[in-house]
Amino acid sequence: MQQHEHHLKAGFEKELTDWRTWLTRTLVVLFAALSGLVVVGFTWMSEHAFDLFSGMRTLAWWSPLLWTPLCAGVIVWLTRRHVAGAGGSGIPQVMATLDPLVSPEHRSLFVSLKLSAAKIVLTSWGLLAGLSLGREGPSVQVAAGVMLSVRRWLPKNAAVSDHGLLVAGGAAGIAAAFNTPLAGVMFAIEELSRTPEQRNSGLIMSCIVLAGLIAVSLDGNATYFGVIRAQAIDFSLILPGMVVALCCGLAGGLFSRLMVHSLNGNARDRWSRLRLRRPVLFAAGCGLAVAVIGLVSNGDTFGSGSIYTRHMVEGTAVVPSIFFFLKFIATWLTAWSGVPAGIFAPSLSIGAALGNDIAMLMHFPHAPTLIALGMAGFLAAATQAPLTSFIIVMEMVDGHAMVLSLMACALVASTISRIMSPPLYATLARAQLERLPVAFAEPSKSAAPVAPASNSSH
């Protein structure tokens, strides 16, 4: 008994008096708050960039035909020439950095303060160009770069590892981007933390929650896409809900498969060969196609789609049935072009439109309910992260009546997607490892052959 008390006392003394432990905790928490602030600034910058694009389009409706392809080409040129690691959504880069193959000296290929700054500027520029992209995936790489930079200030032999910092930063990016700390925690568990560190899990989760709370404090507690006021759930939802889950699984699986194929340098179709030979010209062509689609849709497909989706959720938007298809194509072309771009917000917009279309087709009286299911289902199918997708949408629903329905829809859609496509982010993360020097990348080839990352940086 005395020995047990002695160990307990020694443990308390070490915990309370070790200055290294407290310095580590203080610095990590400070940088978690900083990562939240950076993502809030990124949010402000990207929203104002798209507002400028909308103002330009109001003054001259035809301007996207020139502006969007020009910007897409220049963004891809800058990305490939100066910051190759900033391409794509950013989530595969963070996942690649967590791979044991990546030594500390090579982590800057995928995550760093330089790449975080470039990601903010180039993604915002993409929204200034009117491209169909989101900032949530890029926020993961941005926040991870901020968190990883604290390593140089920590005392030697600090208990927090680089793995823990990357997981905390990446998940904090999701938490701050969506104002949903719970979604950040689930993202850390579902996508990033393949080997959770029990010793520091409390500190890591604290960082995620803190970054989310910073965003809520500065942006307010409003949900990203508005509040979905779903009606009471009864048996009448079973058939429409099953149709939404099935359609989202098929559409999201197709989207994921298109993304993997398009961004794979092993593809041998004519367009993929053009993308390899003339990436800047190809990006400009994609930008022109996105501009044409945007003008055909009266501007609805430009940008992330969050504003249009908010109006859809509130019931104040007249949604043409073709919007789902046009937004789907615009988002795919934007990603294929090679610009830094996320797919979370566009996927939610696509899913909302699909749910709305099914509600109209089946004459279901409570369209917001199917819109919510469509958002969760399509995002889950596209990313194959059903729990994160379900929680992001759950935060928008007024009340808890739909919790089980959302979870079931996300799980069914994700299961269907897995049959159609390999996991999007995990596949592209393996491709990122090809950017390592040959001596380090060699072992990964036996695990899964992937394309050169310069052609699949998403």
Tab-separated table of C-alpha atoms in Angstrom:
chain	number	residue	atom	x	y	z
A	1	MET	CA	0.000	0.000	0.000
A	2	GLN	CA	2.803	2.425	0.905
A	3	GLN	CA	4.616	1.560	-2.311
A	4	HIS	CA	1.454	2.283	-4.289
A	5	GLU	CA	1.077	5.648	-2.527
A	6	HIS	CA	4.719	6.436	-3.238
A	7	HIS	CA	4.254	5.748	-6.977
A	8	LEU	CA	1.070	7.815	-6.996
A	9	LYS	CA	2.818	10.736	-5.305
A	10	ALA	CA	5.779	10.487	-7.684
A	11	GLY	CA	3.418	10.472	-10.643
A	12	PHE	CA	1.620	13.609	-9.432
A	13	GLU	CA	4.910	15.387	-8.768
A	14	LYS	CA	6.227	14.539	-12.229
A	15	GLU	CA	2.966	15.607	-13.831
A	16	LEU	CA	2.795	18.932	-11.976
A	17	THR	CA	6.454	19.953	-11.716
A	18	ASP	CA	8.014	18.815	-15.027
A	19	TRP	CA	8.445	22.081	-16.946
A	20	ARG	CA	8.992	20.208	-20.222
A	21	THR	CA	5.570	18.617	-20.008
A	22	TRP	CA	3.850	21.945	-19.333
A	23	LEU	CA	5.837	23.764	-22.015
A	24	THR	CA	4.861	21.082	-24.522
A	25	ARG	CA	1.199	21.308	-23.593
A	26	THR	CA	1.168	25.095	-23.664
A	27	LEU	CA	2.839	25.308	-27.073
A	28	VAL	CA	0.640	22.639	-28.624
A	29	VAL	CA	-2.537	24.319	-27.356
A	30	LEU	CA	-1.337	27.743	-28.563
A	31	PHE	CA	-0.610	26.387	-32.024
A	32	ALA	CA	-3.982	24.633	-32.062
A	33	ALA	CA	-5.626	27.994	-31.439
A	34	LEU	CA	-3.402	29.512	-34.120
A	35	SER	CA	-4.426	26.833	-36.623
A	36	GLY	CA	-8.073	27.654	-35.896
A	37	LEU	CA	-7.398	31.350	-36.478
A	38	VAL	CA	-5.588	30.602	-39.738
A	39	VAL	CA	-8.505	28.528	-41.024
A	40	VAL	CA	-10.920	31.326	-40.059
A	41	GLY	CA	-8.742	33.753	-42.025
A	42	PHE	CA	-8.690	31.289	-44.925
A	43	THR	CA	-12.489	31.147	-44.781
A	44	TRP	CA	-12.772	34.929	-44.872
A	45	MET	CA	-10.305	35.207	-47.753
A	46	SER	CA	-11.974	32.509	-49.865
A	47	GLU	CA	-15.476	33.894	-49.325
A	48	HIS	CA	-14.423	37.396	-50.291
A	49	ALA	CA	-12.594	36.029	-53.329
A	50	PHE	CA	-15.792	34.410	-54.575
A	51	ASP	CA	-17.759	37.582	-53.835
A	52	LEU	CA	-15.357	39.449	-56.120
A	53	PHE	CA	-15.905	36.872	-58.849
A	54	SER	CA	-19.680	37.212	-58.471
A	55	GLY	CA	-19.388	40.989	-58.722
A	56	MET	CA	-17.303	40.696	-61.891
A	57	ARG	CA	-19.837	38.320	-63.431
A	58	THR	CA	-22.637	40.766	-62.614
A	59	LEU	CA	-20.824	43.542	-64.460
A	60	ALA	CA	-19.990	41.373	-67.492
A	61	TRP	CA	-21.816	38.038	-67.815
A	62	TRP	CA	-19.317	36.783	-70.404
A	63	SER	CA	-16.211	37.500	-68.290
A	64	PRO	CA	-15.860	33.910	-66.919
A	65	LEU	CA	-15.219	32.678	-70.463
A	66	LEU	CA	-11.914	34.568	-70.397
A	67	TRP	CA	-11.145	34.889	-66.684
A	68	THR	CA	-11.777	31.323	-65.486
A	69	PRO	CA	-9.567	29.466	-68.018
A	70	LEU	CA	-6.815	32.086	-67.671
A	71	CYS	CA	-6.748	31.723	-63.890
A	72	ALA	CA	-6.910	27.919	-64.022
A	73	GLY	CA	-3.892	27.791	-66.327
A	74	VAL	CA	-1.826	30.222	-64.251
A	75	ILE	CA	-2.708	28.481	-60.956
A	76	VAL	CA	-1.625	25.093	-62.330
A	77	TRP	CA	1.585	26.585	-63.730
A	78	LEU	CA	2.483	28.153	-60.385
A	79	THR	CA	1.549	25.014	-58.465
A	80	ARG	CA	3.591	22.641	-60.607
A	81	ARG	CA	6.589	24.971	-60.843
A	82	HIS	CA	6.888	26.198	-57.248
A	83	VAL	CA	4.652	24.283	-54.797
A	84	ALA	CA	3.833	20.851	-56.195
A	85	GLY	CA	2.820	19.647	-52.746
A	86	ALA	CA	-0.024	22.181	-52.627
A	87	GLY	CA	-1.961	20.556	-55.479
A	88	GLY	CA	-5.306	18.865	-55.011
A	89	SER	CA	-7.370	18.754	-51.856
A	90	GLY	CA	-4.543	18.418	-49.314
A	91	ILE	CA	-5.991	15.449	-47.435
A	92	PRO	CA	-3.900	12.881	-49.385
A	93	GLN	CA	-0.772	14.882	-48.552
A	94	VAL	CA	-1.484	14.744	-44.830
A	95	MET	CA	-2.252	11.026	-45.037
A	96	ALA	CA	0.981	10.446	-46.993
A	97	THR	CA	2.990	12.347	-44.369
A	98	LEU	CA	1.686	9.936	-41.731
A	99	ASP	CA	3.128	6.976	-43.668
A	100	PRO	CA	6.135	5.315	-41.957
A	101	LEU	CA	8.041	5.585	-45.253
A	102	VAL	CA	8.206	9.362	-44.899
A	103	SER	CA	11.211	10.432	-42.850
A	104	PRO	CA	11.239	13.786	-40.992
A	105	GLU	CA	13.449	15.445	-43.606
A	106	HIS	CA	10.925	14.631	-46.367
A	107	ARG	CA	7.746	15.757	-44.607
A	108	SER	CA	8.073	19.222	-46.123
A	109	LEU	CA	7.248	17.641	-49.502
A	110	PHE	CA	3.685	17.207	-48.271
A	111	VAL	CA	3.083	19.457	-45.239
A	112	SER	CA	4.824	22.694	-44.248
A	113	LEU	CA	4.133	26.338	-43.488
A	114	LYS	CA	5.155	27.230	-47.047
A	115	LEU	CA	2.630	24.788	-48.483
A	116	SER	CA	-0.031	26.046	-46.046
A	117	ALA	CA	0.461	29.625	-47.218
A	118	ALA	CA	0.447	28.555	-50.869
A	119	LYS	CA	-2.679	26.484	-50.311
A	120	ILE	CA	-4.558	29.450	-48.862
A	121	VAL	CA	-3.596	31.768	-51.715
A	122	LEU	CA	-4.100	29.315	-54.584
A	123	THR	CA	-7.384	27.858	-53.328
A	124	SER	CA	-8.780	31.348	-52.764
A	125	TRP	CA	-7.590	32.259	-56.249
A	126	GLY	CA	-9.499	29.246	-57.581
A	127	LEU	CA	-12.680	30.640	-56.003
A	128	LEU	CA	-11.817	34.063	-57.410
A	129	ALA	CA	-11.795	32.290	-60.779
A	130	GLY	CA	-15.222	30.751	-60.137
A	131	LEU	CA	-13.990	27.140	-60.219
A	132	SER	CA	-16.149	24.489	-58.537
A	133	LEU	CA	-14.118	23.711	-55.429
A	134	GLY	CA	-14.238	23.752	-51.647
A	135	ARG	CA	-11.842	24.978	-48.970
A	136	GLU	CA	-12.472	22.243	-46.368
A	137	GLY	CA	-10.003	19.656	-47.672
A	138	PRO	CA	-7.351	22.345	-48.176
A	139	SER	CA	-8.002	23.472	-44.585
A	140	VAL	CA	-6.786	20.043	-43.437
A	141	GLN	CA	-3.374	20.567	-45.054
A	142	VAL	CA	-3.230	24.208	-43.939
A	143	ALA	CA	-3.895	23.435	-40.270
A	144	ALA	CA	-1.593	20.394	-40.329
A	145	GLY	CA	1.239	22.608	-41.586
A	146	VAL	CA	0.654	25.087	-38.771
A	147	MET	CA	0.544	22.362	-36.116
A	148	LEU	CA	3.632	20.558	-37.418
A	149	SER	CA	5.646	23.788	-37.272
A	150	VAL	CA	5.436	23.747	-33.469
A	151	ARG	CA	7.920	20.859	-33.510
A	152	ARG	CA	10.910	23.214	-33.724
A	153	TRP	CA	9.870	24.945	-30.479
A	154	LEU	CA	9.189	21.861	-28.396
A	155	PRO	CA	11.787	20.630	-25.880
A	156	LYS	CA	13.845	17.585	-26.825
A	157	ASN	CA	12.183	14.241	-26.180
A	158	ALA	CA	8.755	15.897	-25.974
A	159	ALA	CA	5.960	13.386	-25.448
A	160	VAL	CA	3.937	14.623	-28.456
A	161	SER	CA	5.066	13.008	-31.712
A	162	ASP	CA	4.930	14.406	-35.231
A	163	HIS	CA	2.187	11.851	-35.927
A	164	GLY	CA	0.087	13.315	-33.138
A	165	LEU	CA	0.650	16.878	-34.338
A	166	LEU	CA	-0.344	15.978	-37.900
A	167	VAL	CA	-3.493	14.186	-36.771
A	168	ALA	CA	-4.449	17.060	-34.477
A	169	GLY	CA	-3.764	19.678	-37.155
A	170	GLY	CA	-5.565	17.886	-39.969
A	171	ALA	CA	-8.633	17.206	-37.867
A	172	ALA	CA	-8.572	20.736	-36.462
A	173	GLY	CA	-8.811	21.961	-40.051
A	174	ILE	CA	-12.093	20.092	-40.567
A	175	ALA	CA	-13.413	21.232	-37.174
A	176	ALA	CA	-12.671	24.897	-37.894
A	177	ALA	CA	-13.792	24.794	-41.528
A	178	PHE	CA	-17.253	23.410	-40.719
A	179	ASN	CA	-17.647	24.854	-37.182
A	180	THR	CA	-18.085	21.242	-36.049
A	181	PRO	CA	-15.517	20.046	-33.478
A	182	LEU	CA	-17.208	16.645	-33.266
A	183	ALA	CA	-16.718	16.113	-36.999
A	184	GLY	CA	-13.039	16.968	-36.546
A	185	VAL	CA	-12.660	14.323	-33.853
A	186	MET	CA	-14.362	11.714	-36.033
A	187	PHE	CA	-12.239	12.690	-39.041
A	188	ALA	CA	-9.122	12.118	-36.950
A	189	ILE	CA	-10.342	8.656	-35.972
A	190	GLU	CA	-11.751	7.615	-39.347
A	191	GLU	CA	-9.216	8.979	-41.839
A	192	LEU	CA	-5.990	10.069	-40.166
A	193	SER	CA	-5.270	8.212	-36.962
A	194	ARG	CA	-4.451	4.732	-38.185
A	195	THR	CA	-2.266	4.094	-35.118
A	196	PRO	CA	-3.805	6.156	-32.287
A	197	GLU	CA	-1.494	7.290	-29.519
A	198	GLN	CA	-3.266	6.535	-26.264
A	199	ARG	CA	-0.855	8.588	-24.189
A	200	ASN	CA	-1.562	11.852	-25.976
A	201	SER	CA	-5.086	11.271	-27.239
A	202	GLY	CA	-6.553	13.687	-24.696
A	203	LEU	CA	-4.205	16.496	-25.724
A	204	ILE	CA	-4.826	15.802	-29.412
A	205	MET	CA	-8.605	15.856	-28.977
A	206	SER	CA	-8.321	19.054	-26.932
A	207	CYS	CA	-6.503	20.702	-29.830
A	208	ILE	CA	-9.186	19.633	-32.297
A	209	VAL	CA	-11.985	20.939	-30.113
A	210	LEU	CA	-10.124	24.195	-29.385
A	211	ALA	CA	-9.621	24.935	-33.087
A	212	GLY	CA	-13.326	24.313	-33.685
A	213	LEU	CA	-14.319	26.555	-30.803
A	214	ILE	CA	-12.060	29.333	-32.116
A	215	ALA	CA	-13.935	29.171	-35.412
A	216	VAL	CA	-17.312	29.168	-33.658
A	217	SER	CA	-16.292	32.148	-31.503
A	218	LEU	CA	-15.197	34.246	-34.477
A	219	ASP	CA	-17.696	33.114	-37.116
A	220	GLY	CA	-20.632	32.561	-34.795
A	221	ASN	CA	-22.470	29.331	-34.110
A	222	ALA	CA	-24.305	29.340	-37.430
A	223	THR	CA	-24.100	26.153	-39.419
A	224	TYR	CA	-22.209	26.185	-42.696
A	225	PHE	CA	-25.171	25.362	-44.959
A	226	GLY	CA	-27.965	26.669	-42.775
A	227	VAL	CA	-30.360	24.675	-40.609
A	228	ILE	CA	-32.278	21.727	-42.037
A	229	ARG	CA	-35.706	21.582	-40.405
A	230	ALA	CA	-36.726	18.017	-41.104
A	231	GLN	CA	-40.244	16.839	-40.406
A	232	ALA	CA	-41.086	14.018	-38.017
A	233	ILE	CA	-39.731	10.702	-39.283
A	234	ASP	CA	-42.207	7.902	-40.001
A	235	PHE	CA	-42.542	4.846	-42.237
A	236	SER	CA	-43.238	7.013	-45.286
A	237	LEU	CA	-39.524	7.858	-45.359
A	238	ILE	CA	-38.354	4.253	-45.814
A	239	LEU	CA	-38.798	3.942	-49.587
A	240	PRO	CA	-37.609	7.476	-50.542
A	241	GLY	CA	-34.742	7.148	-48.066
A	242	MET	CA	-33.645	3.855	-49.608
A	243	VAL	CA	-33.784	5.384	-53.087
A	244	VAL	CA	-31.642	8.329	-51.939
A	245	ALA	CA	-29.080	6.012	-50.310
A	246	LEU	CA	-28.867	3.824	-53.423
A	247	CYS	CA	-28.597	6.754	-55.850
A	248	CYS	CA	-26.018	8.525	-53.677
A	249	GLY	CA	-23.955	5.346	-53.433
A	250	LEU	CA	-23.983	4.868	-57.193
A	251	ALA	CA	-23.373	8.549	-58.030
A	252	GLY	CA	-20.739	9.021	-55.329
A	253	GLY	CA	-19.010	5.776	-56.296
A	254	LEU	CA	-18.921	6.924	-59.920
A	255	PHE	CA	-17.545	10.307	-58.838
A	256	SER	CA	-14.820	8.653	-56.758
A	257	ARG	CA	-13.931	6.283	-59.606
A	258	LEU	CA	-13.741	9.171	-62.081
A	259	MET	CA	-11.467	11.089	-59.715
A	260	VAL	CA	-9.124	8.137	-59.198
A	261	HIS	CA	-8.977	7.359	-62.918
A	262	SER	CA	-8.604	10.976	-64.025
A	263	LEU	CA	-5.817	11.759	-61.590
A	264	ASN	CA	-3.967	8.516	-62.295
A	265	GLY	CA	-0.964	9.006	-64.564
A	266	ASN	CA	-1.372	5.432	-65.803
A	267	ALA	CA	-4.538	6.322	-67.715
A	268	ARG	CA	-4.000	6.006	-71.462
A	269	ASP	CA	-6.972	7.861	-72.914
A	270	ARG	CA	-6.420	10.862	-75.172
A	271	TRP	CA	-7.318	13.477	-72.543
A	272	SER	CA	-5.021	11.965	-69.928
A	273	ARG	CA	-2.138	12.007	-72.425
A	274	LEU	CA	-2.864	15.680	-73.138
A	275	ARG	CA	-2.896	16.372	-69.391
A	276	LEU	CA	0.556	14.786	-69.072
A	277	ARG	CA	2.059	16.632	-72.038
A	278	ARG	CA	0.381	20.044	-71.695
A	279	PRO	CA	-0.853	20.446	-68.098
A	280	VAL	CA	-1.311	24.219	-68.285
A	281	LEU	CA	-3.227	24.083	-71.561
A	282	PHE	CA	-5.324	21.225	-70.199
A	283	ALA	CA	-6.124	23.221	-67.054
A	284	ALA	CA	-7.199	26.195	-69.152
A	285	GLY	CA	-9.460	23.901	-71.185
A	286	CYS	CA	-11.050	22.559	-68.000
A	287	GLY	CA	-11.491	26.127	-66.781
A	288	LEU	CA	-13.270	27.052	-70.016
A	289	ALA	CA	-15.592	24.058	-69.651
A	290	VAL	CA	-16.372	25.024	-66.047
A	291	ALA	CA	-17.127	28.588	-67.205
A	292	VAL	CA	-19.506	27.354	-69.912
A	293	ILE	CA	-21.288	25.078	-67.428
A	294	GLY	CA	-21.540	27.982	-64.984
A	295	LEU	CA	-23.139	30.243	-67.580
A	296	VAL	CA	-25.551	27.500	-68.664
A	297	SER	CA	-26.621	27.063	-65.030
A	298	ASN	CA	-27.056	30.831	-64.601
A	299	GLY	CA	-24.046	30.909	-62.278
A	300	ASP	CA	-25.302	28.264	-59.854
A	301	THR	CA	-22.392	25.853	-60.348
A	302	PHE	CA	-19.655	28.432	-59.769
A	303	GLY	CA	-17.733	28.235	-56.491
A	304	SER	CA	-18.222	25.766	-53.667
A	305	GLY	CA	-22.014	25.696	-53.956
A	306	SER	CA	-22.519	26.541	-50.284
A	307	ILE	CA	-24.662	29.629	-50.966
A	308	TYR	CA	-26.888	27.804	-53.453
A	309	THR	CA	-27.168	24.819	-51.109
A	310	ARG	CA	-28.152	27.113	-48.240
A	311	HIS	CA	-30.994	28.507	-50.359
A	312	MET	CA	-31.976	24.953	-51.310
A	313	VAL	CA	-32.076	23.903	-47.653
A	314	GLU	CA	-34.155	26.964	-46.763
A	315	GLY	CA	-36.549	26.255	-49.631
A	316	THR	CA	-35.907	29.620	-51.304
A	317	ALA	CA	-34.188	28.278	-54.432
A	318	VAL	CA	-35.844	26.882	-57.544
A	319	VAL	CA	-33.633	23.894	-58.301
A	320	PRO	CA	-33.544	22.726	-61.931
A	321	SER	CA	-33.214	18.952	-62.183
A	322	ILE	CA	-30.090	19.324	-64.319
A	323	PHE	CA	-28.186	21.142	-61.543
A	324	PHE	CA	-27.077	17.829	-60.008
A	325	PHE	CA	-25.449	16.731	-63.271
A	326	LEU	CA	-23.877	20.114	-64.047
A	327	LYS	CA	-22.367	20.528	-60.557
A	328	PHE	CA	-21.087	16.958	-60.697
A	329	ILE	CA	-19.252	17.598	-63.988
A	330	ALA	CA	-17.987	21.055	-62.971
A	331	THR	CA	-16.476	19.689	-59.741
A	332	TRP	CA	-14.844	16.752	-61.504
A	333	LEU	CA	-13.348	19.013	-64.203
A	334	THR	CA	-12.037	21.427	-61.579
A	335	ALA	CA	-10.265	18.614	-59.735
A	336	TRP	CA	-8.987	17.115	-63.002
A	337	SER	CA	-7.481	20.447	-64.028
A	338	GLY	CA	-4.872	20.149	-61.263
A	339	VAL	CA	-5.682	23.294	-59.261
A	340	PRO	CA	-5.601	23.119	-55.434
A	341	ALA	CA	-9.200	22.208	-54.702
A	342	GLY	CA	-11.312	20.398	-52.142
A	343	ILE	CA	-14.472	18.401	-52.823
A	344	PHE	CA	-16.301	18.439	-49.472
A	345	ALA	CA	-18.561	21.467	-50.054
A	346	PRO	CA	-19.265	20.681	-53.734
A	347	SER	CA	-20.102	17.081	-52.759
A	348	LEU	CA	-22.593	18.308	-50.180
A	349	SER	CA	-24.123	20.565	-52.836
A	350	ILE	CA	-24.354	17.691	-55.337
A	351	GLY	CA	-25.930	15.431	-52.723
A	352	ALA	CA	-28.447	18.087	-51.725
A	353	ALA	CA	-29.510	18.499	-55.354
A	354	LEU	CA	-29.850	14.727	-55.785
A	355	GLY	CA	-32.011	14.482	-52.671
A	356	ASN	CA	-34.164	17.359	-53.888
A	357	ASP	CA	-34.582	15.752	-57.325
A	358	ILE	CA	-35.733	12.468	-55.754
A	359	ALA	CA	-38.176	14.354	-53.522
A	360	MET	CA	-39.691	16.017	-56.595
A	361	LEU	CA	-39.742	12.779	-58.584
A	362	MET	CA	-41.440	10.780	-55.810
A	363	HIS	CA	-43.684	13.692	-54.728
A	364	PHE	CA	-42.306	13.394	-51.205
A	365	PRO	CA	-43.800	16.276	-49.162
A	366	HIS	CA	-40.773	16.884	-46.928
A	367	ALA	CA	-37.978	17.734	-49.363
A	368	PRO	CA	-35.528	19.021	-46.663
A	369	THR	CA	-35.440	15.519	-45.176
A	370	LEU	CA	-34.269	13.953	-48.444
A	371	ILE	CA	-31.917	16.871	-49.042
A	372	ALA	CA	-30.214	16.089	-45.730
A	373	LEU	CA	-29.986	12.386	-46.594
A	374	GLY	CA	-28.590	13.232	-50.012
A	375	MET	CA	-25.874	15.451	-48.526
A	376	ALA	CA	-24.730	12.786	-46.079
A	377	GLY	CA	-25.035	9.971	-48.621
A	378	PHE	CA	-23.153	11.533	-51.517
A	379	LEU	CA	-20.330	12.879	-49.338
A	380	ALA	CA	-19.987	9.484	-47.654
A	381	ALA	CA	-19.863	7.733	-51.028
A	382	ALA	CA	-17.394	10.185	-52.565
A	383	THR	CA	-14.977	10.149	-49.631
A	384	GLN	CA	-15.834	6.705	-48.172
A	385	ALA	CA	-15.785	8.365	-44.734
A	386	PRO	CA	-19.372	7.694	-43.611
A	387	LEU	CA	-19.058	8.675	-39.956
A	388	THR	CA	-17.438	12.036	-40.676
A	389	SER	CA	-20.016	12.734	-43.410
A	390	PHE	CA	-22.928	11.805	-41.183
A	391	ILE	CA	-21.710	14.024	-38.332
A	392	ILE	CA	-21.098	17.043	-40.597
A	393	VAL	CA	-24.700	16.888	-41.835
A	394	MET	CA	-26.098	15.980	-38.420
A	395	GLU	CA	-24.790	19.299	-37.086
A	396	MET	CA	-27.075	21.090	-39.561
A	397	VAL	CA	-30.262	19.244	-38.662
A	398	ASP	CA	-32.633	20.963	-36.246
A	399	GLY	CA	-33.298	18.205	-33.728
A	400	HIS	CA	-32.157	14.608	-33.446
A	401	ALA	CA	-35.025	12.857	-35.204
A	402	MET	CA	-32.916	12.164	-38.290
A	403	VAL	CA	-29.744	10.927	-36.614
A	404	LEU	CA	-30.327	7.227	-37.292
A	405	SER	CA	-31.619	7.898	-40.811
A	406	LEU	CA	-28.553	9.954	-41.689
A	407	MET	CA	-26.223	7.316	-40.284
A	408	ALA	CA	-27.951	4.515	-42.178
A	409	CYS	CA	-27.914	6.471	-45.451
A	410	ALA	CA	-24.205	7.322	-45.099
A	411	LEU	CA	-23.258	3.723	-44.315
A	412	VAL	CA	-25.306	2.243	-47.187
A	413	ALA	CA	-24.010	4.792	-49.722
A	414	SER	CA	-20.416	4.291	-48.582
A	415	THR	CA	-20.751	0.499	-48.857
A	416	ILE	CA	-22.056	0.756	-52.430
A	417	SER	CA	-19.219	3.145	-53.301
A	418	ARG	CA	-16.604	0.699	-52.006
A	419	ILE	CA	-17.845	-1.874	-54.508
A	420	MET	CA	-17.434	0.607	-57.368
A	421	SER	CA	-14.218	2.418	-56.489
A	422	PRO	CA	-11.080	2.128	-54.371
A	423	PRO	CA	-10.971	4.623	-51.474
A	424	LEU	CA	-10.290	8.039	-52.962
A	425	TYR	CA	-8.011	9.634	-50.381
A	426	ALA	CA	-6.070	6.485	-49.512
A	427	THR	CA	-5.380	5.803	-53.203
A	428	LEU	CA	-4.207	9.348	-53.854
A	429	ALA	CA	-2.140	9.305	-50.657
A	430	ARG	CA	-0.207	6.305	-52.002
A	431	ALA	CA	0.333	8.258	-55.211
A	432	GLN	CA	1.792	11.106	-53.185
A	433	LEU	CA	4.518	8.769	-51.906
A	434	GLU	CA	5.915	8.605	-55.447
A	435	ARG	CA	7.213	12.123	-54.886
A	436	LEU	CA	9.725	10.756	-52.402
A	437	PRO	CA	13.305	10.265	-53.630
A	438	VAL	CA	13.629	6.911	-55.389
A	439	ALA	CA	15.538	5.236	-52.560
A	440	PHE	CA	12.720	6.010	-50.129
A	441	ALA	CA	9.777	5.455	-52.472
A	442	GLU	CA	10.974	2.043	-53.676
A	443	PRO	CA	9.371	-0.049	-50.871
A	444	SER	CA	5.936	1.426	-51.537
A	445	LYS	CA	5.851	0.012	-55.062
A	446	SER	CA	5.480	-3.509	-53.841
A	447	ALA	CA	2.489	-2.500	-51.716
A	448	ALA	CA	0.459	-0.735	-54.361
A	449	PRO	CA	1.596	0.530	-57.763
A	450	VAL	CA	0.614	4.158	-58.147
A	451	ALA	CA	1.086	6.987	-60.583
A	452	PRO	CA	3.603	9.804	-60.352
A	453	ALA	CA	2.254	12.365	-57.942
A	454	SER	CA	2.936	15.268	-60.247
A	455	ASN	CA	-0.031	13.989	-62.199
A	456	SER	CA	-2.163	12.949	-59.255
A	457	SER	CA	-1.607	15.527	-56.582
A	458	HIS	CA	-5.211	15.597	-55.447
